[in-house]
């Protein structure tokens, strides 16, 4: 059935007058496409002309005709709105086609009727065209002496406004204002612009500002950017209205906690409480939305909700004190910190970010609360299945991908075959690298790579190291959080020790509840594992992100300014890029507390021994 939207139902000037007609197939159907189509033989509508390449899309008409002249009614009348045979979205022709279609849609909306399907298809296409606009930053002149990292897509990102905050961002009369206002870019509020357009705006517009004084005859260019931004806002608004009914609802308490999501010492325990035991569901949804993954990979909101709920259940299966849904949410949030606060997200493609976030979410899925060593020593079925190698990690990945085979949970159903393969490989690499037995090798490899003259850091290796560090990051968080995590982990270890005793197996390290030096073990864990890991990770991030930072210093960077420290290495422009490292102070504080605790514990033990055995024998020469 083709539904029609009449003009009064779709009045952008009236906030209360929401779009009443649902898209065909129900809420969220705007995302729907055939499940995982095979890769197309040639670029076509909705695809890019080349995979992962950099493209400057310029309107082909920008030189030939005045940009301020919109298409005539006659031109619009002749427009065929079919979307099957449109040019690839990252080609100049696509820009013209998309603009013409937006004009047409605008006219039809004002006039009266337009089919929902036509509206959706054409908006989808226009949105994809806008998303495909990248700026080729690799052509920026670099200092000759500056080491060049491997060619990389510079894609300065802004995270999306969380869906739970959108209602306060949208203003009822904005569409009218946008239609009427003067051609001033300064009037376009950054928060009102969809991220894809903001990226474009940030690089293109600010670069224009940075160049020498603009000549008066360049004004049309300036105007065309403003037009495009408005078109972007317009597309995003309509798209959101068509899909927003299906977005998950966030309880007020959850919203309150999620407002601090960008902080290093985010309180995931508070989220657990506020979400009534479902931190993954809300945090996972919020993160994938903020990074634009729901939109980019056409994830249906209900499918995402299903997937996250199943993952959450899997984490609760064995009622583990430590390896549970809270730990997964904690690691995912820490990965988010690394992505957004260091600027790592600007070095990664959408697919790599998607894979990294999902890897963090599933990395301990269905953890049994026992270690790999326990699985091997007790000869568990899982150890048998995976031949004693990375037993748990193999299970986490396999079980998560098995879940994705059910259509109702399959958040990857709209990925192309190539995208799916790349995503899967990345997730497998990352989760396998959380196996602690790989720790020293992983650190050693990265450390020696970074000593080379011009290291080329593999993306998969980089995100794997980041995930591994986030996985063991709680000793680098605020004391109250770290202490709680440690106690939970020890509870879990001691439960394993109880099982080992029952089975007549030797105790694994830290698993004997009567003979474990807690404070000392934590000092050792910080000194030998966590601190060196964070150091190598920071060195790696500073190395790979340095060139990105220096090439955009004059433009609007999406890396928050207060997240960057720059150390002046000379009087000139020679500055070394440094990321903010909130973990350094936390590690120091926590170690100090553990040391005090260790001293006290030693005194208590000595006292206890004295009570039991009497005073220690005096030395003969005393
Ligand atoms: P995962 O099991 O994937 O969470 O990997 C992290 C591993 O780091 C845990 O299994 C522990 O072996 C180790 N770990 C994390 N926190 C501590 C801690 N406070 N003390 C000792 N080992 C820890
Ligand atoms: Zn973990």
Coordinates of C-alpha atoms and ligand atoms in Angstrom, one line a residue:
X1 CA 0.0 0.0 0.0
X2 CA 1.4 3.4 -0.9
X3 CA 0.7 5.9 1.8
X4 CA 0.3 9.5 1.1
X5 CA 1.3 12.3 3.4
X6 CA -0.8 15.5 3.0
X7 CA 0.7 18.9 3.6
X8 CA -1.1 19.7 6.9
X9 CA 0.2 16.4 8.4
X10 CA 3.7 17.3 7.5
X11 CA 4.1 20.9 8.5
X12 CA 7.6 21.5 9.6
X13 CA 6.6 24.8 11.2
X14 CA 4.4 23.2 13.7
X15 CA 6.1 20.9 16.2
X16 CA 2.9 19.4 17.4
X17 CA 1.9 18.5 14.0
X18 CA 4.1 15.4 13.7
X19 CA 4.3 13.1 10.7
X20 CA 1.3 10.8 11.3
X21 CA 1.7 8.4 8.4
X22 CA 4.0 5.5 9.2
X23 CA 6.4 4.3 6.6
X24 CA 5.5 1.1 4.8
X25 CA 6.4 -1.9 7.0
X26 CA 5.9 0.0 10.2
X27 CA 8.1 2.1 12.4
X28 CA 11.7 2.2 11.4
X29 CA 11.0 0.9 7.9
X30 CA 13.0 3.8 6.5
X31 CA 16.0 1.7 7.4
X32 CA 14.8 -1.4 5.7
X33 CA 16.6 -2.9 2.8
X34 CA 17.2 -6.4 1.5
X35 CA 19.2 -8.4 4.0
X36 CA 22.9 -8.2 3.3
X37 CA 22.9 -7.7 -0.4
X38 CA 25.9 -9.0 -2.4
X39 CA 28.4 -6.3 -3.4
X40 CA 27.3 -4.6 -6.5
X41 CA 29.2 -5.2 -9.7
X42 CA 29.6 -1.4 -10.4
X43 CA 28.8 1.8 -8.5
X44 CA 25.2 2.5 -8.3
X45 CA 22.6 4.4 -6.4
X46 CA 23.3 4.4 -2.7
X47 CA 26.9 3.1 -3.1
X48 CA 30.2 4.8 -3.4
X49 CA 32.3 4.7 -6.5
X50 CA 35.3 3.4 -4.6
X51 CA 35.7 1.8 -1.2
X52 CA 37.1 3.8 1.5
X53 CA 38.6 6.4 -0.9
X54 CA 38.7 10.1 -0.4
X55 CA 36.5 12.2 -2.6
X56 CA 36.0 15.8 -3.0
X57 CA 32.5 16.2 -4.3
X58 CA 31.9 19.4 -6.0
X59 CA 28.6 20.4 -7.6
X60 CA 29.2 20.0 -11.3
X61 CA 27.1 23.1 -11.9
X62 CA 29.2 25.3 -9.6
X63 CA 31.3 26.6 -12.3
X64 CA 28.9 26.8 -15.2
X65 CA 25.9 28.5 -13.7
X66 CA 25.0 30.8 -10.9
X67 CA 24.5 28.7 -7.8
X68 CA 21.8 30.9 -6.4
X69 CA 19.5 30.1 -9.3
X70 CA 17.2 27.2 -8.1
X71 CA 15.7 24.9 -10.7
X72 CA 12.6 26.2 -12.4
X73 CA 9.2 24.7 -12.0
X74 CA 9.4 23.3 -15.5
X75 CA 12.7 21.6 -14.7
X76 CA 11.1 20.2 -11.5
X77 CA 8.0 19.1 -13.5
X78 CA 10.2 17.0 -15.7
X79 CA 11.9 15.3 -12.9
X80 CA 11.6 11.5 -12.7
X81 CA 11.8 10.5 -9.0
X82 CA 12.8 6.9 -9.5
X83 CA 15.9 6.1 -7.4
X84 CA 17.1 2.9 -9.0
X85 CA 19.4 4.3 -11.6
X86 CA 21.0 7.3 -9.8
X87 CA 24.7 7.9 -10.0
X88 CA 27.0 6.7 -7.2
X89 CA 26.7 8.9 -4.2
X90 CA 30.3 10.2 -4.2
X91 CA 30.3 11.6 -7.7
X92 CA 29.8 15.2 -8.7
X93 CA 26.7 14.3 -10.6
X94 CA 25.1 12.9 -7.5
X95 CA 25.2 16.2 -5.8
X96 CA 23.2 17.9 -8.5
X97 CA 20.7 15.1 -8.6
X98 CA 20.3 15.2 -4.8
X99 CA 19.9 19.0 -4.7
X100 CA 17.3 18.8 -7.5
X101 CA 15.4 16.1 -5.7
X102 CA 15.4 18.1 -2.4
X103 CA 14.0 21.1 -4.2
X104 CA 11.3 18.9 -5.7
X105 CA 10.4 17.3 -2.4
X106 CA 10.2 20.8 -0.8
X107 CA 7.9 21.9 -3.5
X108 CA 5.7 18.8 -3.2
X109 CA 5.5 19.1 0.5
X110 CA 4.4 22.7 0.3
X111 CA 1.9 21.9 -2.4
X112 CA 0.2 18.9 -0.9
X113 CA 0.9 15.3 -1.5
X114 CA 3.8 13.0 -1.9
X115 CA 4.2 9.3 -1.5
X116 CA 6.0 8.3 1.7
X117 CA 8.1 5.7 -0.2
X118 CA 9.2 8.3 -2.8
X119 CA 10.0 10.7 0.0
X120 CA 12.0 8.1 1.9
X121 CA 13.9 6.8 -1.1
X122 CA 14.9 10.3 -2.2
X123 CA 15.8 11.5 1.2
X124 CA 17.9 8.4 1.7
X125 CA 19.8 9.1 -1.5
X126 CA 20.3 12.8 -0.6
X127 CA 21.5 11.8 2.9
X128 CA 24.0 9.4 1.4
X129 CA 25.3 12.0 -1.0
X130 CA 25.9 14.4 1.9
X131 CA 27.5 11.6 3.9
X132 CA 29.9 10.9 1.0
X133 CA 31.3 14.4 1.0
X134 CA 34.8 14.1 2.3
X135 CA 37.6 16.5 2.1
X136 CA 40.9 15.2 0.8
X137 CA 43.1 16.3 3.6
X138 CA 46.0 14.1 2.4
X139 CA 46.8 16.9 0.1
X140 CA 47.5 19.3 2.9
X141 CA 51.2 20.2 2.8
X142 CA 53.0 18.7 5.7
X143 CA 56.3 19.8 7.1
X144 CA 59.0 18.0 5.1
X145 CA 60.7 16.7 8.2
X146 CA 57.5 15.4 9.8
X147 CA 57.3 11.7 9.6
X148 CA 54.3 10.6 7.6
X149 CA 52.0 8.0 9.0
X150 CA 50.3 5.7 6.5
X151 CA 47.9 7.5 4.2
X152 CA 44.8 8.0 6.2
X153 CA 41.3 9.3 5.9
X154 CA 41.0 12.5 7.7
X155 CA 37.4 12.6 8.8
X156 CA 36.9 15.1 11.6
X157 CA 33.9 13.8 13.5
X158 CA 31.4 15.4 15.7
X159 CA 29.4 13.0 17.8
X160 CA 25.6 13.1 17.3
X161 CA 23.4 14.6 19.9
X162 CA 22.2 11.7 22.0
X163 CA 18.7 10.6 21.0
X164 CA 17.5 11.2 24.6
X165 CA 18.6 14.9 24.3
X166 CA 17.1 15.7 20.9
X167 CA 13.8 17.0 22.0
X168 CA 15.5 19.9 23.7
X169 CA 17.6 20.6 20.6
X170 CA 14.8 20.8 18.1
X171 CA 13.0 24.1 17.8
X172 CA 9.5 24.3 16.4
X173 CA 10.1 27.1 14.0
X174 CA 13.5 26.2 12.9
X175 CA 12.5 25.0 9.4
X176 CA 10.8 28.2 8.7
X177 CA 13.7 30.2 10.0
X178 CA 16.1 28.2 7.8
X179 CA 14.0 28.9 4.8
X180 CA 13.8 32.6 5.4
X181 CA 17.1 33.6 6.9
X182 CA 19.9 35.5 5.3
X183 CA 22.9 33.7 3.8
X184 CA 25.0 33.8 6.9
X185 CA 26.8 30.6 7.9
X186 CA 27.3 32.1 11.4
X187 CA 23.6 31.7 12.0
X188 CA 23.7 27.9 11.5
X189 CA 24.0 26.6 15.1
X190 CA 26.5 23.8 15.3
X191 CA 24.2 21.7 17.4
X192 CA 21.4 21.9 14.9
X193 CA 23.5 20.5 12.1
X194 CA 23.7 16.7 11.5
X195 CA 27.2 15.3 12.2
X196 CA 27.9 14.4 8.6
X197 CA 27.2 17.9 7.5
X198 CA 29.0 19.3 10.5
X199 CA 32.1 17.4 9.5
X200 CA 31.9 18.9 6.1
X201 CA 31.2 22.3 7.5
X202 CA 34.1 22.1 9.9
X203 CA 36.7 21.3 7.3
X204 CA 35.5 23.1 4.3
X205 CA 34.2 26.2 5.8
X206 CA 36.9 26.8 8.4
X207 CA 39.6 26.2 5.8
X208 CA 38.1 28.8 3.6
X209 CA 38.3 31.2 6.6
X210 CA 41.9 30.2 7.1
X211 CA 42.9 31.2 3.6
X212 CA 43.8 34.7 2.6
X213 CA 41.1 37.3 2.3
X214 CA 38.2 36.0 0.2
X215 CA 37.6 37.8 -3.0
X216 CA 34.2 39.3 -3.6
X217 CA 33.6 37.1 -6.6
X218 CA 33.9 34.0 -4.5
X219 CA 30.8 34.8 -2.6
X220 CA 28.6 32.3 -4.5
X221 CA 30.9 29.5 -3.2
X222 CA 30.2 30.7 0.3
X223 CA 26.5 30.7 -0.4
X224 CA 26.5 27.3 -1.9
X225 CA 28.0 25.9 1.3
X226 CA 25.2 27.6 3.3
X227 CA 22.6 26.1 0.9
X228 CA 24.1 22.7 1.3
X229 CA 24.1 22.9 5.1
X230 CA 20.5 23.9 5.0
X231 CA 19.8 21.0 2.8
X232 CA 21.6 18.7 5.2
X233 CA 19.6 20.0 8.1
X234 CA 16.5 19.6 6.2
X235 CA 17.3 16.0 5.2
X236 CA 18.3 15.1 8.7
X237 CA 15.1 16.6 10.2
X238 CA 12.8 14.8 7.9
X239 CA 14.8 11.6 8.3
X240 CA 14.6 11.8 12.0
X241 CA 10.9 12.5 12.0
X242 CA 10.3 9.5 9.8
X243 CA 12.3 7.3 12.0
X244 CA 12.2 8.8 15.5
X245 CA 9.1 7.1 16.6
X246 CA 11.0 3.9 16.7
X247 CA 13.9 5.1 18.8
X248 CA 14.3 3.6 22.2
X249 CA 13.1 5.5 25.2
X250 CA 15.6 6.4 27.9
X251 CA 14.4 6.6 31.6
X252 CA 15.2 10.0 33.2
X253 CA 17.6 8.5 35.7
X254 CA 19.5 6.8 32.9
X255 CA 19.7 10.1 31.0
X256 CA 21.0 11.8 34.1
X257 CA 23.9 9.3 34.4
X258 CA 24.6 9.2 30.6
X259 CA 25.3 13.0 30.7
X260 CA 28.7 12.1 32.1
X261 CA 29.4 9.5 29.5
X262 CA 32.5 11.3 28.2
X263 CA 34.3 11.4 31.5
X264 CA 37.3 9.1 32.2
X265 CA 35.9 8.1 35.6
X266 CA 32.3 7.6 34.5
X267 CA 30.3 5.8 37.2
X268 CA 29.0 2.7 35.5
X269 CA 27.7 1.4 38.8
X270 CA 25.4 4.4 38.9
X271 CA 24.2 3.5 35.4
X272 CA 23.6 0.0 36.5
X273 CA 21.3 1.2 39.2
X274 CA 19.6 3.8 37.1
X275 CA 18.9 1.3 34.4
X276 CA 17.6 -1.3 36.8
X277 CA 20.3 -3.8 35.8
X278 CA 20.5 -3.1 32.0
X279 CA 23.5 -0.9 31.5
X280 CA 24.5 -2.5 28.2
X281 CA 21.1 -1.8 26.7
X282 CA 21.2 1.9 27.3
X283 CA 24.9 2.6 27.0
X284 CA 25.3 0.4 23.9
X285 CA 22.4 2.1 22.2
X286 CA 23.5 5.6 23.2
X287 CA 27.1 5.0 21.9
X288 CA 26.1 3.4 18.6
X289 CA 23.7 6.3 18.1
X290 CA 26.2 9.0 19.1
X291 CA 28.8 7.7 16.6
X292 CA 26.1 7.7 13.9
X293 CA 26.3 3.9 13.5
X294 CA 22.5 3.3 13.6
X295 CA 22.1 5.8 10.8
X296 CA 25.2 4.8 8.8
X297 CA 24.6 1.1 8.8
X298 CA 20.9 1.3 8.8
X299 CA 20.4 -0.6 12.1
X300 CA 16.8 -0.9 12.9
X301 CA 16.3 0.4 16.4
X302 CA 14.3 -2.6 17.5
X303 CA 16.9 -5.0 16.2
X304 CA 19.6 -3.1 18.1
X305 CA 17.5 -3.2 21.3
X306 CA 17.0 -7.0 20.8
X307 CA 20.7 -7.5 20.2
X308 CA 21.8 -5.5 23.2
X309 CA 19.2 -7.2 25.4
X310 CA 20.4 -10.7 24.3
X311 CA 24.0 -9.7 25.0
X312 CA 23.1 -8.3 28.4
X313 CA 21.3 -11.6 29.2
X314 CA 24.4 -13.6 28.1
X315 CA 26.6 -11.6 30.5
X316 CA 24.2 -12.4 33.4
X317 CA 24.0 -16.1 32.6
X318 CA 26.5 -17.2 35.3
X319 CA 25.9 -14.5 37.8
X320 CA 29.5 -13.5 37.9
X321 CA 30.6 -10.9 40.4
X322 CA 33.1 -9.3 37.9
X323 CA 32.7 -10.6 34.4
X324 CA 29.1 -9.4 33.9
X325 CA 27.2 -6.8 32.0
X326 CA 28.6 -4.1 34.2
X327 CA 32.2 -4.9 33.2
X328 CA 31.2 -5.0 29.5
X329 CA 29.5 -1.6 29.8
X330 CA 32.5 -0.2 31.7
X331 CA 34.9 -1.4 28.9
X332 CA 32.7 0.0 26.2
X333 CA 32.5 3.4 27.9
X334 CA 36.3 3.4 28.3
X335 CA 36.7 2.6 24.7
X336 CA 34.4 5.5 23.9
X337 CA 36.6 7.8 26.0
X338 CA 39.6 6.7 24.0
X339 CA 37.8 7.2 20.7
X340 CA 36.3 10.6 21.4
X341 CA 38.6 12.3 23.9
X342 CA 41.9 11.5 22.2
X343 CA 40.6 12.0 18.7
X344 CA 41.1 8.3 17.7
X345 CA 37.7 8.4 16.1
X346 CA 39.1 10.7 13.4
X347 CA 41.7 8.1 12.4
X348 CA 39.2 5.3 12.0
X349 CA 36.5 4.6 9.4
X350 CA 32.8 4.3 10.3
X351 CA 33.1 0.5 10.0
X352 CA 36.2 0.4 12.2
X353 CA 34.4 2.5 14.9
X354 CA 31.4 0.2 14.6
X355 CA 33.5 -2.9 15.0
X356 CA 35.4 -1.4 17.9
X357 CA 32.3 -0.5 19.9
X358 CA 30.7 -3.9 19.2
X359 CA 33.9 -5.7 20.1
X360 CA 34.0 -3.9 23.4
X361 CA 30.3 -4.7 24.1
X362 CA 30.7 -8.4 23.3
X363 CA 34.3 -9.0 24.4
X364 CA 33.4 -11.2 27.5
X365 CA 30.0 -12.4 26.3
X366 CA 28.8 -15.5 28.3
X367 CA 31.9 -15.4 30.5
X368 CA 31.7 -18.4 32.8
X369 CA 33.4 -16.5 35.7
X370 CA 36.4 -18.9 35.5
X371 CA 39.7 -18.4 33.8
X372 CA 41.1 -20.0 30.6
X373 CA 43.4 -21.9 32.9
X374 CA 40.5 -23.3 34.8
X375 CA 38.8 -24.4 31.6
X376 CA 41.9 -26.2 30.4
X377 CA 42.7 -27.8 33.8
X378 CA 39.2 -29.0 34.3
X379 CA 38.9 -30.1 30.7
X380 CA 35.7 -28.2 30.0
X381 CA 33.6 -28.7 26.9
X382 CA 34.7 -25.2 25.8
X383 CA 38.4 -26.0 26.2
X384 CA 37.8 -29.2 24.2
X385 CA 36.0 -27.2 21.5
X386 CA 38.8 -24.6 21.2
X387 CA 41.7 -26.9 21.8
X388 CA 42.9 -25.1 24.9
X389 CA 43.7 -21.9 23.0
X390 CA 42.1 -18.6 23.9
X391 CA 39.2 -20.7 25.2
X392 CA 37.0 -18.0 26.6
X393 CA 37.8 -15.4 24.0
X394 CA 36.9 -17.8 21.2
X395 CA 33.6 -18.5 22.9
X396 CA 32.8 -14.8 23.4
X397 CA 33.2 -14.1 19.7
X398 CA 31.5 -17.3 18.4
X399 CA 28.5 -16.9 20.7
X400 CA 28.1 -13.3 19.8
X401 CA 28.2 -14.0 16.0
X402 CA 25.8 -16.9 16.5
X403 CA 23.4 -14.4 18.1
X404 CA 23.7 -12.2 15.0
X405 CA 22.5 -15.1 12.8
X406 CA 18.9 -14.5 14.1
X407 CA 17.3 -11.9 12.0
X408 CA 15.7 -10.2 14.9
X409 CA 19.1 -9.6 16.5
X410 CA 21.1 -9.0 13.4
X411 CA 22.4 -5.5 13.6
X412 CA 24.6 -6.2 10.6
X413 CA 21.9 -7.2 8.1
X414 CA 22.3 -4.0 6.0
X415 CA 26.1 -4.3 5.7
X416 CA 27.4 -5.3 2.3
X417 CA 29.2 -8.6 2.1
X418 CA 32.6 -6.8 2.1
X419 CA 31.7 -4.7 5.1
X420 CA 30.5 -7.7 7.0
X421 CA 33.7 -9.6 6.3
X422 CA 35.8 -6.6 7.4
X423 CA 33.7 -6.1 10.5
X424 CA 33.9 -9.7 11.5
X425 CA 37.7 -9.9 11.0
X426 CA 38.2 -6.8 13.1
X427 CA 35.9 -8.0 16.0
X428 CA 37.7 -11.4 16.0
X429 CA 41.1 -9.8 16.0
X430 CA 40.2 -7.4 18.8
X431 CA 38.5 -9.9 21.1
X432 CA 41.2 -12.5 20.7
X433 CA 43.7 -9.9 21.7
X434 CA 42.0 -9.5 25.0
X435 CA 43.4 -12.9 26.0
X436 CA 45.8 -11.9 28.8
X437 CA 48.3 -14.5 27.6
X438 CA 48.9 -12.4 24.6
X439 CA 49.6 -9.3 26.7
X440 CA 53.4 -9.1 26.8
X441 CA 53.8 -10.1 23.2
X442 CA 51.3 -7.4 22.2
X443 CA 53.0 -4.7 24.2
X444 CA 56.4 -5.7 23.0
X445 CA 55.4 -5.7 19.3
X446 CA 53.8 -2.2 19.6
X447 CA 56.8 -0.8 21.6
X448 CA 59.3 -2.0 19.0
X449 CA 57.2 -0.8 16.1
X450 CA 57.1 2.7 17.6
X451 CA 60.9 2.8 17.8
X452 CA 61.2 2.5 14.0
X453 CA 61.9 5.6 11.9
X454 CA 58.6 5.7 10.2
X455 CA 56.3 3.1 11.8
X456 CA 53.2 2.1 10.0
X457 CA 50.6 1.2 12.6
X458 CA 48.1 -1.3 11.5
X459 CA 44.5 -0.2 12.3
X460 CA 43.5 -3.6 13.7
X461 CA 46.5 -3.8 15.9
X462 CA 45.9 -0.3 17.2
X463 CA 42.3 -0.8 18.1
X464 CA 43.1 -4.2 19.6
X465 CA 45.7 -2.6 21.9
X466 CA 43.1 0.1 22.9
X467 CA 40.5 -2.5 23.7
X468 CA 43.0 -4.6 25.7
X469 CA 44.0 -1.5 27.7
X470 CA 40.4 -0.5 28.4
X471 CA 39.7 -4.1 29.5
X472 CA 42.3 -3.7 32.3
X473 CA 41.8 0.0 32.9
X474 CA 39.9 -0.1 36.2
X475 CA 43.1 0.3 38.3
X476 CA 43.5 3.6 36.4
X477 CA 40.1 4.9 37.4
X478 CA 39.0 6.8 40.5
X479 CA 39.7 4.9 43.7
X480 CA 36.1 4.1 44.6
X481 CA 35.5 2.6 41.2
X482 CA 38.8 0.7 41.1
X483 CA 38.3 -0.6 44.6
X484 CA 34.9 -1.9 43.8
X485 CA 36.1 -3.7 40.7
X486 CA 39.0 -5.3 42.5
X487 CA 36.7 -6.6 45.2
X488 CA 34.4 -8.1 42.6
X489 CA 37.2 -9.7 40.7
X490 CA 38.6 -11.2 43.8
X491 CA 35.2 -12.6 44.7
X492 CA 35.1 -14.2 41.4
X493 CA 38.6 -15.6 41.7
X494 CA 37.8 -17.0 45.2
X495 CA 34.7 -18.7 43.8
X496 CA 36.9 -20.3 41.2
X497 CA 39.3 -21.3 44.0
X498 CA 36.4 -23.0 45.8
X499 CA 35.7 -25.0 42.7
X500 CA 39.4 -25.9 42.3
X501 CA 39.4 -27.2 45.8
X502 CA 36.3 -29.3 45.2
X503 CA 37.8 -30.7 42.0
X504 CA 41.2 -31.4 43.7
X505 CA 42.9 -29.0 41.3
X506 CA 45.8 -26.7 42.5
X507 CA 44.7 -23.1 43.2
X508 CA 45.2 -20.7 40.4
X509 CA 47.0 -17.5 41.3
X510 CA 44.9 -15.1 43.4
X511 CA 42.1 -17.8 43.8
X512 CA 42.9 -19.1 47.3
X513 CA 40.6 -17.0 49.6
X514 CA 42.8 -17.8 52.6
X515 CA 46.2 -17.0 51.1
X516 CA 45.9 -14.0 48.7
X517 CA 47.8 -10.8 49.3
X518 CA 45.3 -8.4 47.9
X519 CA 47.1 -5.1 48.2
X520 CA 50.4 -6.5 47.0
X521 CA 48.7 -8.2 44.0
X522 CA 47.2 -4.9 43.0
X523 CA 50.5 -3.0 43.3
X524 CA 52.0 -5.7 41.1
X525 CA 49.1 -5.5 38.6
X526 CA 49.5 -1.8 38.3
X527 CA 53.3 -1.7 38.1
X528 CA 53.8 -4.6 35.7
X529 CA 50.6 -4.7 33.6
X530 CA 48.4 -1.6 33.7
X531 CA 50.9 1.2 33.8
X532 CA 53.1 -0.1 31.0
X533 CA 50.0 -0.9 28.9
X534 CA 48.7 2.6 29.3
X535 CA 52.1 4.1 28.5
X536 CA 52.4 2.2 25.2
X537 CA 48.8 2.9 24.3
X538 CA 49.3 6.6 24.8
X539 CA 52.6 6.6 22.9
X540 CA 50.8 4.8 20.0
X541 CA 47.9 7.3 20.1
X542 CA 50.1 10.3 20.1
X543 CA 52.1 8.9 17.2
X544 CA 49.2 8.1 15.0
X545 CA 47.1 11.1 15.9
X546 CA 49.9 13.7 15.8
X547 CA 49.8 14.3 12.1
X548 CA 46.0 14.5 12.1
X549 CA 46.2 17.1 14.8
X550 CA 48.9 19.2 13.2
X551 CA 47.2 19.3 9.8
X552 CA 44.0 20.6 11.3
X553 CA 45.3 23.0 13.9
X554 CA 43.9 26.0 12.0
X555 CA 40.5 24.4 11.4
X556 CA 37.8 23.6 13.8
X557 CA 39.0 20.4 15.5
X558 CA 36.5 18.0 16.9
X559 CA 38.9 16.9 19.6
X560 CA 38.0 18.9 22.6
X561 CA 40.6 21.5 23.3
X562 CA 40.8 20.6 27.0
X563 CA 41.6 17.1 26.1
X564 CA 44.9 18.0 24.5
X565 CA 48.1 19.1 26.0
X566 CA 50.8 20.5 23.8
X567 CA 54.4 20.5 24.8
X568 CA 56.3 23.2 23.1
X569 CA 59.4 21.5 21.8
X570 CA 60.9 24.7 20.3
X571 CA 60.2 28.3 19.6
X572 CA 58.6 27.6 16.2
X573 CA 55.6 25.6 15.3
X574 CA 57.4 22.4 16.3
X575 CA 55.0 21.1 19.0
X576 CA 54.5 17.5 20.0
X577 CA 51.0 16.3 20.1
X578 CA 50.0 15.0 23.5
X579 CA 46.8 13.5 24.6
X580 CA 45.3 14.1 28.0
X581 CA 46.1 11.2 30.4
X582 CA 43.7 11.2 33.3
X583 CA 44.8 7.7 34.2
X584 CA 48.3 8.8 35.2
X585 CA 47.1 10.6 38.3
X586 CA 44.6 7.8 39.2
X587 CA 47.2 5.1 38.9
X588 CA 49.5 7.1 41.2
X589 CA 46.7 7.7 43.8
X590 CA 45.5 4.1 43.7
X591 CA 49.0 2.7 44.1
X592 CA 49.7 5.0 47.0
X593 CA 46.5 3.7 48.7
X594 CA 47.4 0.1 48.0
X595 CA 50.8 0.6 49.5
X596 CA 49.4 2.0 52.7
X597 CA 47.0 -0.9 52.7
X598 CA 49.9 -3.4 52.1
X599 CA 51.9 -1.9 55.1
X600 CA 48.8 -2.1 57.3
X601 CA 48.1 -5.7 56.2
X602 CA 51.7 -6.7 56.9
X603 CA 51.4 -5.2 60.4
X604 CA 48.1 -7.0 61.0
X605 CA 49.6 -10.3 59.8
X606 CA 52.6 -9.9 62.1
X607 CA 50.3 -9.1 65.0
X608 CA 48.2 -12.2 64.3
X609 CA 51.2 -14.4 64.1
X610 CA 52.5 -13.1 67.4
X611 CA 49.1 -13.8 69.0
X612 CA 49.2 -17.3 67.7
X613 CA 52.9 -18.2 68.1
X614 CA 54.2 -15.8 70.6
X615 CA 56.8 -13.0 70.0
X616 CA 59.4 -13.7 67.3
X617 CA 62.7 -15.1 68.6
X618 CA 65.2 -12.4 69.4
X619 CA 68.4 -12.4 67.4
X620 CA 71.5 -13.8 69.3
X621 CA 73.5 -10.6 68.9
X622 CA 70.7 -8.3 70.2
Ligands
LIG1 P1 39.1 -9.9 30.8 O1 39.0 -11.3 31.5 O2 38.8 -10.0 29.4 O3 38.2 -8.9 31.5 O4 40.6 -9.5 31.0 C1 41.1 -8.8 32.0 C2 41.9 -9.7 32.9 O5 42.8 -8.8 33.6 C3 41.1 -10.4 34.0 O6 40.6 -11.6 33.6 C4 42.2 -10.6 35.0 O7 43.0 -11.7 34.8 C5 43.0 -9.3 34.9 N1 42.7 -8.3 35.9 C6 41.8 -7.3 35.8 N2 41.8 -6.6 36.9 C7 42.6 -7.2 37.8 C8 43.0 -6.9 39.1 N3 42.5 -5.9 39.8 N4 43.9 -7.7 39.6 C9 44.4 -8.7 38.9 N5 44.1 -9.0 37.7 C10 43.2 -8.3 37.1
LIG2 ZN1 37.0 -8.1 30.0

